[in-house]
Amino acid sequence: MQLKLVALTLSIFWPWWSFEGAVGDPQLFFLTFECSTVSARDLSNLHQNRNASFAALRSQVSNQSKHFAAAQSTSGSDPVYATFQCRNYLSNTDCTTCFDAAAANIRNCSTGNTAHLVYDGCILRYLNSVFLDNSIIFSSHTFCGNQTADESTAFGTVGLQVLMDLQIATPKISGYFAATKTHVAGGAIYAFAQCAETLTPDTCLNCLSNQLSNIQGCLPNTNGRAIDPSGCFMRYSETPYFADNQTTDISLFLKQGPGGSMRKWVTIGGGLAGALLVVILLSLFFWYRRSQSPKRVPRAYTLGATELKAVTKYKYSDLKAATKNFSEKNKLGEGGFGAVYKGTMKNGKDVAVKKLLSGKSSKIDDEFESEVTLISNVHHKNLVRLLGCCSKGQERILVYEYMANNSLDKFLFGKRKGSLNWRQRYDIILGTARGLAYLHEEFHVSVIHRDIKSGNILLDEELQPKIADFGLAKLLPGDQSHLSTRFAGTLGYTAPEYALHGQLSEKADTYSYGIVVLEIISGRKSTNVNVVDDDIEDDYLLRQSWTLYESGKHLELVDKTLNPNKYDPEEVKKVIGIALLCTQASPAMRPAMSEVVVQLSSNDLLEHMRPSMPIFFESNLRAP
Ligand SMILES: *[C@@H]1O[C@H](CO)[C@@H](O)[C@H](O)[C@H]1NC(C)=O
Ligand SMILES: *[C@@H]1O[C@H](CO)[C@@H](O)[C@H](O)[C@H]1NC(C)=O
Ligand SMILES: *[C@@H]1O[C@H](CO)[C@@H](O)[C@H](O)[C@H]1NC(C)=O
Ligand SMILES: *[C@@H]1O[C@H](CO)[C@@H](O)[C@H](O)[C@H]1NC(C)=O
Ligand SMILES: *[C@@H]1O[C@H](CO)[C@@H](O)[C@H](O)[C@H]1NC(C)=O
């Protein structure tokens, strides 16, 4: 299916910030219209199919009073699969009016084989292939009002709580919609959430959590909307747009827990909202903010010293002797954290000695030992072991186990290009996922690597992968603000939200992992634009992978040095699909690394998983 959509019109017909929609109108306030640039093969066939499916939709809406309708007309070369959804608080007459307006205007897309049009009251869309699970995310749109609520009303805090509750409750409600009215000092917040009925509860939750992360940026402004035209909608306002008797009691669907009774208070106690309530809500808000904010690698001393084994201290003179005075000959490479040397200890054991870039910051002194203690306690077969450390003056040195086979990039693009077969590549893909899953989810504290790339994946004698350089970001000299940590990543592998906004989570590693997987499959560097005669290859790796996968030509991505008789095309397709799930634009949509391990290990072909389009991030890729 072709997802190349372009916004034809995103014009706003009248100042929507002043418009809220009254109760009992079809809410034809225009939000967005997108029309595919891909033309139908036969326009009159498209128009016939479109008319037929729209007629079927209309009869379901107007005659059977449906709020959600699906219809298809598939004769000829250009099938049309259409869905319509109107907000459940609208009357049958208003839904029909909204449908008629949408159907008339979507015909402005005269040649495109895919389009959608969204009003406040309803959404109409059609595609040229069947709606698979509808987990396809075209694009998210957020519309924030520009008036700020009065600070004293706690509008922002209460609003955030309501939206969070809606996100949790809506997927559990039959019909997937909920409208709530919540009192705040001097007024109320009217909030609504809805998912397409074809979604699974999980995809509904996923979709809404994306919208929540967008719409929360509107608070404390008095209204906001966030939509994903392929799946869900969220809206809040201080002005009513549905009647009081149309609200849903969502408290039944919220998990009963310590917060459960408080939520009830929010609903019924708005007018009474005393100082205590505000304090509780504020702490909830900050707790939420914190849980949303980038996770930092917690310090070792918070773990209780007894849990962790002390780190081995090496003598500087021993390391100096082992590396022949850190000679150029022994140098294995130079990374973001400093140079690495091969060393041979007195007992004959080989080690890798990493001299960290020296910094003037005293922070390093304070944190060096606790960080190193933490890292040296990470034991997993897919993670490089830190054997010990050494401090002398300003010098900080880490000693690692030595990996005979050097790093994965050498096998993919370097001297040993073409020497890995498919089975070995698959094992590297799986092992790397296991190592990351351990760092993120199984170790005492969640460790985010921040710099996953093929140069940081080392191979042992059996060509099993071991991830290097984890846990080091805090040991970089300089201050630890976004600005400096942003450079911890490597261009081309860095998740867009991390590169652009410094938002760091485990999902940034998931993204980089997805890029590495594409490199392993294709034998191409993520940052290189491959200029081959065929024009589609004149493109960088992620975009090319997406294009080929979407057009069913994914096998063209596979490294030409691989023997086509030696791999299973279905397995290759599955792995490319997983890589594209990992590189989706929305961090929330990307799988956790433990899910990646499960997906890789299972034989299901992930029929239900459809990756959404990544952000193509070209400016990032003109890097050397
Ligand atoms: C489809 O419907 C529109 C509007 O009702 C009409 O103008 C057009 O002629 C129809 N096209 C076809 C091919 O039936
Ligand atoms: C509505 O339903 C009735 C009976 O089910 C049918 O006769 C009529 O044609 C339908 N109207 C439309 C517009 O589909
Ligand atoms: C469709 O075209 C008509 C006529 O040009 C225009 O008035 C209307 O705003 C357009 N609708 C959309 C959604 O672009
Ligand atoms: C909201 O934005 C519009 C257009 O930018 C402006 O005319 C209006 O004054 C703004 N309202 C407020 C309260 O800032
Ligand atoms: C809901 O309230 C409206 C007036 O606000 C009234 O017209 C309507 O009949 C009520 N509906 C129900 C089901 O009570």
XYZ file of C-alpha atoms and ligand atoms in Angstrom:
694
model
C 0.000 0.000 0.000
C 1.145 3.452 -0.770
C 1.241 5.872 2.092
C 2.799 8.839 0.395
C 0.275 11.408 1.388
C 0.534 15.049 0.940
C -1.466 17.718 2.617
C -3.512 19.329 -0.108
C -5.203 21.724 2.162
C -4.621 22.441 5.737
C -6.366 25.690 5.587
C -8.530 26.821 8.377
C -11.802 28.229 7.284
C -12.527 30.402 10.220
C -10.804 31.184 13.468
C -11.297 27.888 15.205
C -9.918 29.062 18.506
C -13.019 31.084 18.937
C -15.232 28.220 17.793
C -16.148 25.401 20.049
C -19.126 23.875 18.383
C -22.431 24.014 20.126
C -24.395 21.069 21.373
C -26.616 19.841 18.596
C -24.722 20.824 15.482
C -22.831 18.574 13.073
C -19.515 20.121 14.132
C -18.227 20.770 10.655
C -15.241 22.571 11.975
C -12.462 21.531 9.590
C -9.323 19.909 11.008
C -7.376 18.254 8.230
C -7.586 16.868 4.705
C -4.944 14.729 3.061
C -4.959 13.254 -0.416
C -2.500 10.720 -1.763
C -0.192 11.865 -4.529
C -0.481 8.374 -5.971
C -3.084 8.434 -8.703
C -5.633 5.790 -9.360
C -4.921 3.709 -12.447
C -8.311 4.420 -13.948
C -9.987 7.546 -12.638
C -13.527 6.719 -13.669
C -13.144 3.321 -12.003
C -11.955 5.052 -8.815
C -14.883 7.452 -8.911
C -17.401 4.674 -9.448
C -16.021 2.616 -6.590
C -15.847 5.672 -4.409
C -19.444 6.619 -5.136
C -20.654 3.079 -4.513
C -18.845 2.710 -1.203
C -19.919 6.174 -0.043
C -23.540 5.353 -0.860
C -23.263 2.205 1.252
C -21.710 4.182 4.102
C -24.420 6.786 3.949
C -27.179 4.259 4.199
C -25.575 2.690 7.270
C -25.209 6.099 8.885
C -28.528 7.592 8.006
C -30.713 4.512 7.885
C -29.202 2.326 10.554
C -28.053 5.164 12.824
C -24.521 3.863 12.917
C -21.712 6.014 14.261
C -19.100 3.828 12.645
C -19.493 2.370 9.180
C -17.263 0.505 6.744
C -17.949 -0.302 3.097
C -16.023 -1.379 0.075
C -16.391 -1.450 -3.652
C -13.675 -3.406 -5.343
C -14.535 -3.842 -8.984
C -11.856 -3.077 -11.546
C -8.330 -1.795 -11.082
C -8.953 0.684 -8.292
C -10.746 -0.768 -5.304
C -12.023 1.547 -2.587
C -12.211 0.575 1.080
C -13.940 3.331 2.996
C -14.735 3.989 6.635
C -16.701 6.705 8.315
C -16.816 7.544 11.949
C -18.720 10.251 13.694
C -18.473 11.287 17.310
C -20.822 9.243 19.396
C -22.386 12.259 21.069
C -23.756 13.494 17.729
C -27.330 12.740 16.776
C -28.176 10.650 13.758
C -29.165 13.766 11.799
C -25.916 15.530 12.666
C -23.865 12.463 11.699
C -25.587 12.339 8.324
C -24.964 16.039 7.751
C -21.320 15.610 8.713
C -21.061 12.649 6.348
C -22.530 14.584 3.443
C -20.125 17.461 3.951
C -17.143 15.111 4.215
C -18.169 13.090 1.160
C -18.589 16.230 -0.947
C -15.257 17.716 0.093
C -13.169 14.546 -0.034
C -14.010 14.419 -3.755
C -11.626 17.372 -4.083
C -9.088 14.593 -4.025
C -9.903 13.807 -7.617
C -7.092 11.432 -8.528
C -5.581 10.136 -5.299
C -6.216 6.495 -4.452
C -6.169 7.231 -0.707
C -7.494 10.178 1.287
C -8.961 11.272 4.565
C -10.865 14.287 5.759
C -11.426 15.164 9.376
C -13.966 17.496 10.938
C -14.545 17.925 14.635
C -17.711 15.883 14.218
C -16.586 13.092 11.926
C -13.900 11.510 9.814
C -14.199 9.965 6.376
C -11.387 8.028 4.776
C -10.737 5.627 1.975
C -7.813 3.470 0.975
C -7.001 1.344 -2.036
C -6.430 -1.763 0.027
C -8.116 -3.436 2.928
C -7.849 -1.809 6.375
C -5.426 -4.055 8.132
C -5.921 -3.707 11.830
C -5.800 0.040 11.185
C -2.620 0.350 13.136
C -1.230 2.348 10.251
C -0.541 5.807 11.475
C -0.666 8.351 8.702
C 0.156 11.313 10.741
C -0.799 12.925 13.980
C -2.181 16.415 14.176
C -2.462 18.583 17.238
C -4.487 21.781 17.483
C -4.097 23.880 20.592
C -6.263 26.825 21.522
C -4.344 30.004 22.235
C -6.059 31.105 25.408
C -4.559 30.124 28.683
C -6.809 29.036 31.508
C -6.741 31.008 34.715
C -3.895 29.634 36.797
C -5.882 29.515 39.988
C -8.324 26.974 38.548
C -5.793 24.124 38.327
C -7.148 23.608 34.816
C -3.864 22.140 33.577
C -3.513 19.647 36.397
C -7.102 18.485 36.356
C -7.122 18.419 32.550
C -4.067 16.221 32.414
C -5.603 13.807 34.896
C -8.830 13.615 32.902
C -6.998 12.964 29.650
C -4.842 10.294 31.252
C -7.967 8.635 32.603
C -9.645 8.775 29.207
C -6.634 7.161 27.629
C -6.867 4.266 30.070
C -10.635 3.875 30.067
C -11.553 4.329 26.389
C -9.967 1.107 25.083
C -11.985 -0.807 27.705
C -15.344 0.702 26.803
C -17.473 -0.993 24.223
C -17.625 1.232 21.143
C -14.331 2.835 22.169
C -15.582 6.262 23.130
C -16.008 8.260 26.282
C -17.092 11.796 27.076
C -16.479 13.335 30.468
C -17.311 16.548 32.232
C -15.054 17.461 35.106
C -15.587 20.479 37.313
C -12.812 22.938 37.858
C -13.063 26.173 39.767
C -15.332 28.464 37.790
C -16.280 25.954 35.108
C -15.683 22.508 33.726
C -13.500 20.528 31.356
C -15.306 18.655 28.622
C -13.121 15.858 27.340
C -13.729 13.214 24.729
C -11.744 10.300 23.337
C -12.592 7.841 20.589
C -10.936 5.018 18.645
C -11.937 3.455 15.346
C -14.018 0.393 16.107
C -11.764 -1.807 13.990
C -8.815 -1.373 16.349
C -7.823 -3.884 18.979
C -7.838 -2.581 22.558
C -4.050 -2.495 22.459
C -3.807 -0.480 19.282
C -6.497 1.850 20.609
C -4.458 2.378 23.763
C -1.294 2.906 21.739
C -2.974 5.392 19.481
C -4.480 7.329 22.381
C -1.224 7.408 24.269
C 0.323 9.108 21.241
C -2.469 11.642 21.177
C -2.136 12.152 24.915
C 1.525 12.971 24.585
C 0.637 15.509 21.885
C -2.425 17.083 23.471
C -0.853 17.473 26.907
C 1.356 20.089 25.275
C -1.789 22.195 24.823
C -2.444 22.411 28.555
C -3.121 24.688 30.357
C -4.696 26.342 27.321
C -8.441 26.148 27.363
C -8.885 23.757 24.481
C -6.975 21.224 22.453
C -7.455 18.444 19.941
C -5.188 15.636 18.818
C -6.071 13.256 16.020
C -4.630 10.390 14.156
C -6.843 10.125 11.088
C -6.276 6.389 10.854
C -7.247 5.572 14.374
C -8.208 7.892 17.172
C -9.216 11.306 18.426
C -8.903 13.242 21.653
C -10.356 16.625 22.510
C -10.849 18.791 25.548
C -12.389 22.185 26.028
C -13.810 24.416 28.699
C -16.823 25.018 26.443
C -19.406 22.236 26.178
C -19.616 20.375 22.874
C -21.792 17.531 24.125
C -24.689 17.445 26.543
C -24.294 16.608 30.205
C -26.450 13.538 29.830
C -24.087 12.122 27.192
C -21.161 11.662 29.523
C -19.701 8.287 30.443
C -18.836 7.219 33.976
C -15.272 6.182 33.276
C -14.413 5.543 36.911
C -15.688 1.997 36.416
C -12.933 1.395 33.879
C -10.045 2.826 35.796
C -7.953 0.465 37.769
C -8.919 0.573 41.393
C -5.814 1.455 43.272
C -4.480 4.142 45.528
C -5.419 6.662 42.844
C -8.903 5.265 42.272
C -10.798 7.032 44.973
C -8.997 10.251 44.253
C -10.161 10.192 40.667
C -13.700 10.086 41.929
C -12.962 13.118 44.007
C -11.806 14.914 40.935
C -15.061 14.128 39.220
C -17.448 15.050 41.956
C -15.464 17.366 44.119
C -14.406 20.043 41.679
C -16.343 22.813 43.315
C -14.954 21.881 46.691
C -11.435 21.567 45.398
C -9.588 22.614 48.475
C -5.932 23.184 48.952
C -5.383 19.556 49.846
C -6.777 18.299 46.600
C -4.655 20.724 44.659
C -1.583 19.531 46.519
C -2.403 15.913 45.800
C -3.046 16.645 42.149
C 0.105 18.657 41.826
C 2.179 15.855 43.215
C 0.414 13.468 40.876
C 1.192 15.824 38.041
C 4.846 16.050 38.929
C 4.995 12.341 39.416
C 3.517 11.952 35.963
C 5.831 14.517 34.452
C 8.765 12.755 35.988
C 7.642 9.411 34.745
C 7.318 10.968 31.290
C 10.586 12.804 31.378
C 13.735 11.208 30.038
C 15.006 8.522 32.323
C 18.399 9.098 33.734
C 20.700 6.354 34.640
C 20.308 6.230 38.394
C 23.425 6.343 40.471
C 24.910 3.234 41.852
C 24.816 4.360 45.459
C 21.045 4.436 45.409
C 21.106 0.683 45.036
C 22.577 -0.132 48.378
C 26.222 -0.994 48.331
C 25.699 -4.575 49.378
C 23.945 -5.557 46.184
C 26.868 -4.669 43.993
C 30.274 -6.222 43.890
C 33.113 -3.753 44.188
C 34.977 -3.053 40.983
C 38.464 -4.409 40.439
C 41.129 -1.696 40.494
C 44.033 -2.054 38.118
C 47.437 -0.506 38.631
C 48.310 2.154 36.106
C 51.800 0.720 35.682
C 50.366 -2.698 34.827
C 48.099 -1.252 32.157
C 50.913 0.827 30.782
C 53.070 -2.283 30.465
C 50.223 -4.331 28.999
C 49.604 -1.802 26.225
C 53.283 -1.077 25.554
C 52.870 2.424 26.926
C 49.598 2.915 25.037
C 51.424 2.561 21.754
C 49.815 3.363 18.427
C 50.479 -0.228 17.385
C 48.210 -1.485 20.134
C 45.441 0.966 19.360
C 42.241 -0.807 18.371
C 40.200 2.266 17.653
C 38.965 5.622 18.783
C 35.420 6.105 19.979
C 33.288 8.887 21.365
C 34.628 8.157 24.818
C 38.289 7.842 24.037
C 40.911 5.566 22.511
C 40.927 1.785 23.003
C 44.112 -0.268 23.159
C 44.788 -3.956 23.141
C 46.620 -5.026 26.260
C 48.214 -8.301 27.301
C 48.357 -8.729 31.042
C 51.198 -10.485 32.843
C 49.145 -13.655 33.085
C 48.846 -13.692 29.284
C 45.222 -12.631 29.236
C 44.197 -10.146 26.545
C 42.129 -7.138 27.557
C 40.809 -4.009 25.884
C 41.921 -0.839 27.652
C 39.834 2.269 27.142
C 41.345 5.604 28.058
C 38.452 7.966 28.693
C 38.704 11.481 27.381
C 39.851 13.409 30.403
C 37.582 16.103 31.669
C 38.071 18.866 34.133
C 34.740 18.334 35.764
C 34.869 17.222 39.351
C 31.606 15.420 38.674
C 33.626 12.731 37.007
C 35.591 12.163 40.164
C 32.447 11.958 42.220
C 30.602 9.672 39.938
C 33.323 7.672 38.283
C 33.561 4.956 40.849
C 29.851 4.525 41.454
C 29.116 4.431 37.733
C 31.916 2.005 37.051
C 30.789 -0.207 39.908
C 27.354 -0.282 38.379
C 28.578 -1.120 34.885
C 30.960 -3.799 36.105
C 28.030 -5.581 37.723
C 26.230 -6.002 34.418
C 26.711 -9.594 33.317
C 25.053 -10.827 30.172
C 26.409 -12.920 27.359
C 25.523 -10.234 24.839
C 27.149 -7.389 26.727
C 30.871 -6.727 26.870
C 32.179 -7.328 30.409
C 33.831 -4.466 32.207
C 36.622 -6.086 34.175
C 37.807 -3.120 36.154
C 39.086 0.416 36.175
C 41.996 2.603 37.013
C 42.327 6.242 38.081
C 45.531 8.174 38.071
C 45.525 11.940 38.264
C 43.143 13.157 35.602
C 43.386 9.833 33.797
C 40.371 7.486 33.875
C 40.795 4.053 32.357
C 38.368 1.179 31.879
C 39.439 -2.402 31.297
C 37.172 -4.665 29.242
C 37.261 -8.238 28.057
C 38.970 -8.461 24.688
C 36.934 -9.357 21.609
C 39.031 -11.094 18.998
C 36.768 -10.370 16.082
C 36.420 -6.634 16.372
C 33.200 -4.810 15.593
C 30.213 -5.614 13.405
C 30.758 -2.686 11.037
C 33.993 -4.307 9.821
C 31.954 -7.340 8.774
C 29.254 -5.320 7.093
C 31.098 -2.546 5.296
C 34.757 -2.967 6.126
C 37.521 -5.381 5.256
C 35.450 -8.466 5.990
C 32.369 -7.381 4.055
C 30.347 -10.300 2.817
C 31.785 -12.827 5.262
C 28.618 -13.241 7.361
C 25.922 -15.629 6.166
C 22.231 -15.145 6.916
C 22.164 -17.450 9.934
C 25.070 -15.611 11.519
C 23.401 -12.273 10.802
C 20.160 -13.491 12.341
C 22.002 -14.611 15.482
C 23.628 -11.195 15.748
C 20.240 -9.498 15.369
C 18.709 -11.673 18.083
C 21.692 -11.507 20.456
C 21.856 -7.732 20.223
C 18.148 -7.508 21.047
C 18.691 -9.753 24.079
C 21.571 -7.633 25.322
C 19.545 -4.456 25.036
C 16.472 -6.016 26.639
C 18.661 -6.948 29.591
C 20.052 -3.435 29.929
C 16.608 -1.851 29.695
C 14.459 -4.223 31.635
C 16.334 -6.844 33.588
C 19.266 -5.158 35.253
C 18.695 -3.533 38.681
C 18.291 -0.153 37.054
C 17.311 0.667 33.536
C 20.381 1.548 31.530
C 19.857 3.389 28.260
C 22.766 2.904 25.912
C 22.253 6.053 23.771
C 24.786 5.077 21.131
C 23.773 1.788 19.552
C 25.492 1.419 16.177
C 27.242 -1.351 14.296
C 30.591 0.001 15.476
C 29.543 -0.603 19.084
C 28.567 -4.224 18.572
C 31.566 -6.494 18.994
C 31.748 -10.106 17.883
C 33.358 -12.928 19.827
C 35.092 -15.988 18.341
C 31.741 -17.609 17.624
C 30.499 -14.410 16.006
C 28.065 -13.840 18.857
C 27.366 -10.145 19.410
C 28.374 -8.236 22.503
C 27.314 -4.662 22.988
C 30.078 -2.285 24.049
C 30.179 1.148 25.653
C 26.959 1.010 27.650
C 26.563 3.139 30.733
C 29.327 5.529 29.742
C 27.314 8.597 28.803
C 27.497 9.938 32.349
C 31.246 9.682 32.339
C 31.605 12.144 29.501
C 33.281 15.352 30.495
C 31.193 18.480 30.532
C 27.807 19.197 31.903
C 25.019 16.694 31.582
C 22.368 18.847 29.989
C 20.436 17.813 26.893
C 22.782 19.783 24.767
C 25.836 17.801 25.620
C 24.173 14.427 25.960
C 22.696 14.862 22.517
C 26.131 14.424 21.113
C 26.396 11.096 22.824
C 24.479 9.698 19.888
C 25.828 9.084 16.423
C 24.247 10.727 13.414
C 22.162 8.408 11.288
C 21.390 6.083 14.194
C 19.849 8.645 16.516
C 16.102 8.622 17.142
C 14.502 11.846 15.879
C 12.976 12.818 19.236
C 16.376 12.467 20.905
C 18.290 14.292 18.195
C 15.796 17.127 17.934
C 14.453 17.538 21.442
C 16.820 15.601 23.648
C 13.962 13.316 24.736
C 15.656 10.186 25.926
C 14.022 6.856 26.671
C 14.701 3.186 26.039
C 12.832 3.672 22.780
C 15.718 5.774 21.460
C 17.839 2.627 21.707
C 15.059 0.657 20.013
C 15.245 3.081 17.098
C 19.023 2.793 16.749
C 18.708 -0.969 16.985
C 16.241 -0.936 14.073
C 18.760 0.988 11.977
C 21.504 -1.514 12.839
C 19.214 -4.382 11.804
C 18.653 -2.721 8.418
C 22.416 -2.401 8.043
C 22.897 -6.064 8.881
C 20.342 -7.099 6.284
C 21.499 -4.777 3.539
C 25.225 -4.583 4.180
C 24.844 -0.827 3.747
C 25.784 2.001 6.060
C 22.782 3.894 7.363
C 24.362 7.215 6.556
C 25.484 6.508 3.014
C 23.384 7.443 0.073
C 23.893 4.600 -2.295
C 24.123 5.799 -5.853
C 23.388 2.853 -8.056
C 21.923 3.000 -11.558
C 18.460 2.078 -10.357
C 17.015 5.323 -9.052
C 15.271 3.900 -6.029
C 18.643 2.997 -4.594
C 19.693 6.591 -4.781
C 18.349 7.062 -1.337
C 19.440 6.509 2.209
C 18.894 3.256 3.988
C 15.835 3.904 6.144
C 13.815 5.566 3.426
C 14.781 2.952 0.890
C 13.873 0.141 3.298
C 10.482 1.691 3.948
C 9.764 2.220 0.247
C 10.760 -1.312 -0.723
C 8.869 -2.873 2.179
C 5.704 -0.937 1.412
C 5.809 -1.947 -2.225
C 6.464 -5.605 -1.390
C 9.973 -5.482 -2.874
C 11.738 -5.913 0.455
C 13.996 -8.703 -0.849
C 15.772 -6.114 -2.974
C 17.141 -4.736 0.257
C 19.046 -7.901 1.088
C 22.834 -7.749 0.832
C 23.833 -8.936 -2.644
C 26.663 -10.961 -1.111
C 24.111 -13.291 0.494
C 23.198 -16.436 -1.408
C 19.434 -16.282 -2.049
C 19.194 -20.055 -1.579
C 20.561 -19.729 1.929
C 17.869 -17.629 3.515
C 14.144 -17.920 4.019
C 12.409 -14.972 2.313
C 9.632 -14.998 4.916
C 12.130 -14.784 7.734
C 13.900 -11.905 6.020
C 10.581 -10.139 5.567
C 9.745 -10.606 9.232
C 13.069 -9.154 10.339
C 12.724 -6.136 8.030
C 9.204 -5.627 9.396
C 10.549 -5.682 12.947
C 13.297 -3.199 12.038
C 10.650 -0.854 10.647
C 8.518 -1.245 13.780
C 11.580 -0.175 15.741
C 12.186 2.933 13.625
C 8.652 4.297 13.703
C 8.379 8.021 14.249
C 6.469 7.693 17.498
C 8.538 6.309 20.392
C 5.352 4.926 21.962
C 4.680 2.798 18.896
C 8.128 1.224 18.900
C 8.316 -2.130 20.650
C 10.242 -2.619 23.873
C 13.388 -4.671 23.290
C 11.917 -7.629 25.160
C 9.039 -7.580 22.664
C 11.546 -7.566 19.831
C 13.152 -10.679 21.306
C 9.746 -12.376 21.424
C 8.888 -11.316 17.875
C 12.217 -12.568 16.549
C 11.882 -15.875 18.341
C 8.308 -16.573 17.303
C 7.321 -18.053 14.001
C 4.335 -15.828 13.503
C 4.767 -13.542 10.597
C 3.388 -10.568 12.463
C 0.410 -10.271 10.164
C -1.158 -7.934 12.659
C 1.834 -5.681 13.002
C 2.154 -2.968 10.445
C 4.918 -0.475 10.882
C 3.946 3.149 10.472
C 6.053 5.502 8.443
C 9.309 6.690 9.953
C 10.312 10.338 9.967
C 12.734 10.874 7.148
C 15.357 12.926 8.599
C 17.619 14.007 5.830
C 19.451 16.918 7.320
C 20.815 14.438 9.808
C 22.258 12.289 7.107
C 24.487 14.598 5.243
C 26.999 13.861 7.929
C 30.468 12.672 7.005
C -20.012 10.210 -8.261
O -20.826 11.057 -7.455
C -20.659 12.447 -7.747
C -21.463 13.254 -6.733
O -22.682 12.652 -6.446
C -21.106 12.713 -9.173
O -20.933 14.083 -9.481
C -20.263 11.856 -10.113
O -20.723 12.016 -11.449
C -20.312 10.405 -9.726
N -19.340 9.695 -10.529
C -19.546 8.466 -11.005
C -18.494 7.893 -11.863
O -20.559 7.838 -10.753
C -33.504 2.552 4.511
O -33.990 1.275 4.878
C -35.187 0.917 4.221
C -35.652 -0.400 4.797
O -34.645 -1.078 5.500
C -34.952 0.836 2.731
O -36.147 0.531 2.089
C -34.458 2.191 2.242
O -34.146 2.146 0.869
C -33.239 2.597 3.023
N -32.848 3.935 2.637
C -31.663 4.199 2.216
C -31.368 5.641 1.934
O -30.766 3.353 2.086
C -13.138 21.491 -1.945
O -13.310 22.371 -3.039
C -14.301 23.364 -2.821
C -14.468 24.135 -4.128
O -13.231 24.565 -4.606
C -13.861 24.261 -1.686
O -14.842 25.246 -1.424
C -13.685 23.417 -0.453
O -13.183 24.199 0.612
C -12.717 22.278 -0.716
N -12.687 21.433 0.461
C -11.567 21.011 1.029
C -11.686 20.182 2.234
O -10.465 21.277 0.579
C -5.332 33.893 19.227
O -4.685 33.909 17.962
C -5.303 34.768 17.023
C -4.571 34.653 15.710
O -3.224 34.398 15.883
C -5.340 36.205 17.522
O -6.012 37.014 16.619
C -6.047 36.219 18.854
O -5.999 37.504 19.378
C -5.361 35.272 19.822
N -6.078 35.286 21.091
C -5.427 35.411 22.231
C -6.261 35.441 23.453
O -4.212 35.522 22.276
C -30.347 15.046 27.221
O -30.525 16.417 27.454
C -31.136 17.117 26.374
C -31.199 18.591 26.755
O -29.934 19.029 27.130
C -32.556 16.585 26.120
O -33.127 17.241 25.027
C -32.448 15.094 25.848
O -33.740 14.551 25.741
C -31.709 14.388 26.969
N -31.517 13.003 26.599
C -31.724 12.022 27.451
C -31.497 10.631 26.927
O -32.066 12.210 28.597
